[in-house]
PDB file of C-alpha atoms in Angstrom:
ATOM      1  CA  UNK A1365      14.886  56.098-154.530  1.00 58.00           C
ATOM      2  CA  UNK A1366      15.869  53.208-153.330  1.00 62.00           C
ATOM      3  CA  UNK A1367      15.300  51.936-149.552  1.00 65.00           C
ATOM      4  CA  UNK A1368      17.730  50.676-147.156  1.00 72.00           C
ATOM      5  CA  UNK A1369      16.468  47.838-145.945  1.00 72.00           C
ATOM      6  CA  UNK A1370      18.125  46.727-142.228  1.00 67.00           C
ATOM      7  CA  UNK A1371      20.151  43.617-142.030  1.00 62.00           C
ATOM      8  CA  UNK A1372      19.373  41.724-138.718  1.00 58.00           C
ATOM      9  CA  UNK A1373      22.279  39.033-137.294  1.00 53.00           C
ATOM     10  CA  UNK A1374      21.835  36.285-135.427  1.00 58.00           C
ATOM     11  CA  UNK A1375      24.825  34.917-133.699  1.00 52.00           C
ATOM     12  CA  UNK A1376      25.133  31.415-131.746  1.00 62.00           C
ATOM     13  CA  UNK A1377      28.144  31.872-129.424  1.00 57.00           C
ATOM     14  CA  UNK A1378      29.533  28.498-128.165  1.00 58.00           C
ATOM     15  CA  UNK A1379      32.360  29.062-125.469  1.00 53.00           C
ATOM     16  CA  UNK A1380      33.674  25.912-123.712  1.00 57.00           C
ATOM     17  CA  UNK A1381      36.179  26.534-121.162  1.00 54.00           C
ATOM     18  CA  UNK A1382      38.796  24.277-120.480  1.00 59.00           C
ATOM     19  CA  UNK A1383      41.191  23.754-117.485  1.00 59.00           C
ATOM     20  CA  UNK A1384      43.464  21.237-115.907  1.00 58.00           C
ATOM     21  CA  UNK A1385      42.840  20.757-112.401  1.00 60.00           C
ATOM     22  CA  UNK A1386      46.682  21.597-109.855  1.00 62.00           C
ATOM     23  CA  UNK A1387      47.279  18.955-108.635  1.00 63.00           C
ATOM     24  CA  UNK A1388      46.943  18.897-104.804  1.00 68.00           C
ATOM     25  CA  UNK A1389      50.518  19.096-103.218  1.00 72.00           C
ATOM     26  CA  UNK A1390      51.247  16.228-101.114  1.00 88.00           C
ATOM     27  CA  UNK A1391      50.605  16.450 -96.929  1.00 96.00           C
ATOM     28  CA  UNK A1392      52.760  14.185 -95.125  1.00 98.00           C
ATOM     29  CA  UNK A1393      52.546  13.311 -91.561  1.00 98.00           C
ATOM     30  CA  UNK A1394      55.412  13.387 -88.692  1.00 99.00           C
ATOM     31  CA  UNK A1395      54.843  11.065 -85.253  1.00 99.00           C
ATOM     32  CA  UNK A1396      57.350  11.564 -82.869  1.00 99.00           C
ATOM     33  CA  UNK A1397      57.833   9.626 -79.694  1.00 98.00           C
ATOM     34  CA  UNK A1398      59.878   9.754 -76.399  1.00 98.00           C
ATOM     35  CA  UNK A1399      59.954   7.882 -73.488  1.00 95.00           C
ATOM     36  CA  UNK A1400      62.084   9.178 -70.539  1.00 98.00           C
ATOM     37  CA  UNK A1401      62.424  12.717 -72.491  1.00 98.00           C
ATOM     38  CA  UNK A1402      60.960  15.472 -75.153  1.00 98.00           C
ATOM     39  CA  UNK A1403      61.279  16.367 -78.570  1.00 99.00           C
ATOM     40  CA  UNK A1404      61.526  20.057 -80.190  1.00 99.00           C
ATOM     41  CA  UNK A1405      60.120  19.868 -83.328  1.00 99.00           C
ATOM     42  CA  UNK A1406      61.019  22.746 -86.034  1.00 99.00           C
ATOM     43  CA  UNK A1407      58.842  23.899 -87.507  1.00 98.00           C
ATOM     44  CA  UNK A1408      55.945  21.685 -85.743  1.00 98.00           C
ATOM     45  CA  UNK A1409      52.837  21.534 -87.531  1.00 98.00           C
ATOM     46  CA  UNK A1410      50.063  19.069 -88.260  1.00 97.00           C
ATOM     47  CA  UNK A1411      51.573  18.526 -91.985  1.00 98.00           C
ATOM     48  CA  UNK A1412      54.085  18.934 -94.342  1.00 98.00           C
ATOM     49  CA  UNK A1413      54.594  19.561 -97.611  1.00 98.00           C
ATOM     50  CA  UNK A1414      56.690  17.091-100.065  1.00 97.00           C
ATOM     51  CA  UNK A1415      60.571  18.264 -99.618  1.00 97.00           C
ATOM     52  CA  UNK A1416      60.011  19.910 -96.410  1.00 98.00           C
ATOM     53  CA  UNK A1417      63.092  19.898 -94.087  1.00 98.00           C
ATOM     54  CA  UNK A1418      62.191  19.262 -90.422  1.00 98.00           C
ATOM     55  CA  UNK A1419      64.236  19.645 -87.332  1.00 99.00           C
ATOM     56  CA  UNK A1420      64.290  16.976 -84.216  1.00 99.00           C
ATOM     57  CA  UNK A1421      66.048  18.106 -81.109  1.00 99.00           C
ATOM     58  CA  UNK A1422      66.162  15.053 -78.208  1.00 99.00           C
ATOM     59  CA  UNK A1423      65.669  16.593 -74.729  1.00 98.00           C
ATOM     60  CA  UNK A1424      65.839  13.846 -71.797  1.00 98.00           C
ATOM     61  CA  UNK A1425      64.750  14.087 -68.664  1.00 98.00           C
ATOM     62  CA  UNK A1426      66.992  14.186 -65.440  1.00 97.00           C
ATOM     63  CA  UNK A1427      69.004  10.863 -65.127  1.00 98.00           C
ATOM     64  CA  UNK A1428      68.355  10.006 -68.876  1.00 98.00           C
ATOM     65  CA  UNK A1429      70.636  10.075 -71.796  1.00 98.00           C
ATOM     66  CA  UNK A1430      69.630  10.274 -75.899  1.00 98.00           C
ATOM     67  CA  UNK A1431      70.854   7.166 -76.980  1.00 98.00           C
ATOM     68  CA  UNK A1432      69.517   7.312 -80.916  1.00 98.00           C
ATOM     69  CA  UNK A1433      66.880   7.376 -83.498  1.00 98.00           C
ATOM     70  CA  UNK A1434      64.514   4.801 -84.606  1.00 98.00           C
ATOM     71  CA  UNK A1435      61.562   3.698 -86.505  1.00 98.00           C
ATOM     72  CA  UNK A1436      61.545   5.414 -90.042  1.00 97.00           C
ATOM     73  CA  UNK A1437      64.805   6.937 -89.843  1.00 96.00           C
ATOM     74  CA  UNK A1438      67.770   5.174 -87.731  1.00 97.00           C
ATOM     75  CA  UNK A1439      70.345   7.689 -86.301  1.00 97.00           C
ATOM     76  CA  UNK A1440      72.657   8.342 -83.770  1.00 97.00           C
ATOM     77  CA  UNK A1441      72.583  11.490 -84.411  1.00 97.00           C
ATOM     78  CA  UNK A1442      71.859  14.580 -81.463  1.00 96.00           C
ATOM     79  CA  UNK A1443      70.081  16.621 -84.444  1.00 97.00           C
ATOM     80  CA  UNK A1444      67.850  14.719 -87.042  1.00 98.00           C
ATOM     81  CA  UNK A1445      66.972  16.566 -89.737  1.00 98.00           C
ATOM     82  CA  UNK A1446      64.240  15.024 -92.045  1.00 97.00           C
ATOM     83  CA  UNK A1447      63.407  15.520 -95.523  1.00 97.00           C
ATOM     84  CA  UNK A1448      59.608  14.773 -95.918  1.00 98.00           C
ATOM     85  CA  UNK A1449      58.841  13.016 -98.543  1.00 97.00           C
ATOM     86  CA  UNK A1450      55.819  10.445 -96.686  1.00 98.00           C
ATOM     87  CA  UNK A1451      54.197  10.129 -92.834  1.00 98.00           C
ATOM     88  CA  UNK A1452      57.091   9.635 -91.133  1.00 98.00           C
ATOM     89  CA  UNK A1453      57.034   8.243 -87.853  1.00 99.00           C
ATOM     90  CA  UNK A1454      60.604   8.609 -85.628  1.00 99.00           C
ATOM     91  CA  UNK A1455      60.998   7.517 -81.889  1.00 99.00           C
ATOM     92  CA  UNK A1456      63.499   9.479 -79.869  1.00 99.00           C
ATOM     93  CA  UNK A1457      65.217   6.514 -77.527  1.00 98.00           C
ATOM     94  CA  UNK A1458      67.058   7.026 -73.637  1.00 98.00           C
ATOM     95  CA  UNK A1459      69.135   5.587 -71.311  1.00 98.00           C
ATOM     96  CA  UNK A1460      69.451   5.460 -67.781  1.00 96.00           C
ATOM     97  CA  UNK A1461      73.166   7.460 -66.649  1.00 88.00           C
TER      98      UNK A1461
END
C-alpha cells in the first residue's frame, strides 16, 4: 500500500494597484461691480466650472442709465453673457439721465 502523502502550498501574492489621479476641474472666479445700480447674476455662485456660461443683467438705480461693460470683458451690451474660462472680474458702468 502505498501512502498519500499531502502536498502543502505556499503562495506569495504581490498585488500593486495602480491609478491615475482626475484631474481636479478648474474653479474660476466672477467679481462683479456696480456703482449707481445692481447686477443679476445667473446662475450666481461662489465658482464656476471651465466652459460655464454665465448671465449679467445691469439694473440701475432711479436717475441712472447702463452705459456698458468693462474690466475683463468690454461691452455695450444690456445682456453679457460670459463663457468662464478664468476669474473674471466685470464692472457694470452708469450714467446720470
Amino acid at each position: 500500500m502505498t501512502a498519500e502523502r499531502p502536498i502543502c502550498l505556499s503562495l506569495i501574492v504581490l498585488a500593486v494597484l495602480c491609478g491615475i489621479p482626475q484631474a481636479q476641474a478648474a474653479a474660476y472666479t466672477l467679481t462683479v461691480t456696480a456703482d449707481h445700480g445692481s447686477v443679476t447674476i445667473s446662475p450666481d455662485k461662489p465658482q464656476y466650472d471651465a466652459g460655464e456660461i454665465v448671465r449679467l443683467i445691469p439694473r440701475p438705480e432711479t436717475g441712472y442709465c447702463f452705459t456698458g461693460w468693462s474690466g475683463s470683458i468690454n461691452s455695450r451690451h444690456l445682456v453679457l453673457q460670459i463663457a468662464m474660462n478664468g476669474d473674471t472680474a466685470v464692472t457694470a458702468n452708469f450714467g446720470r439721465w
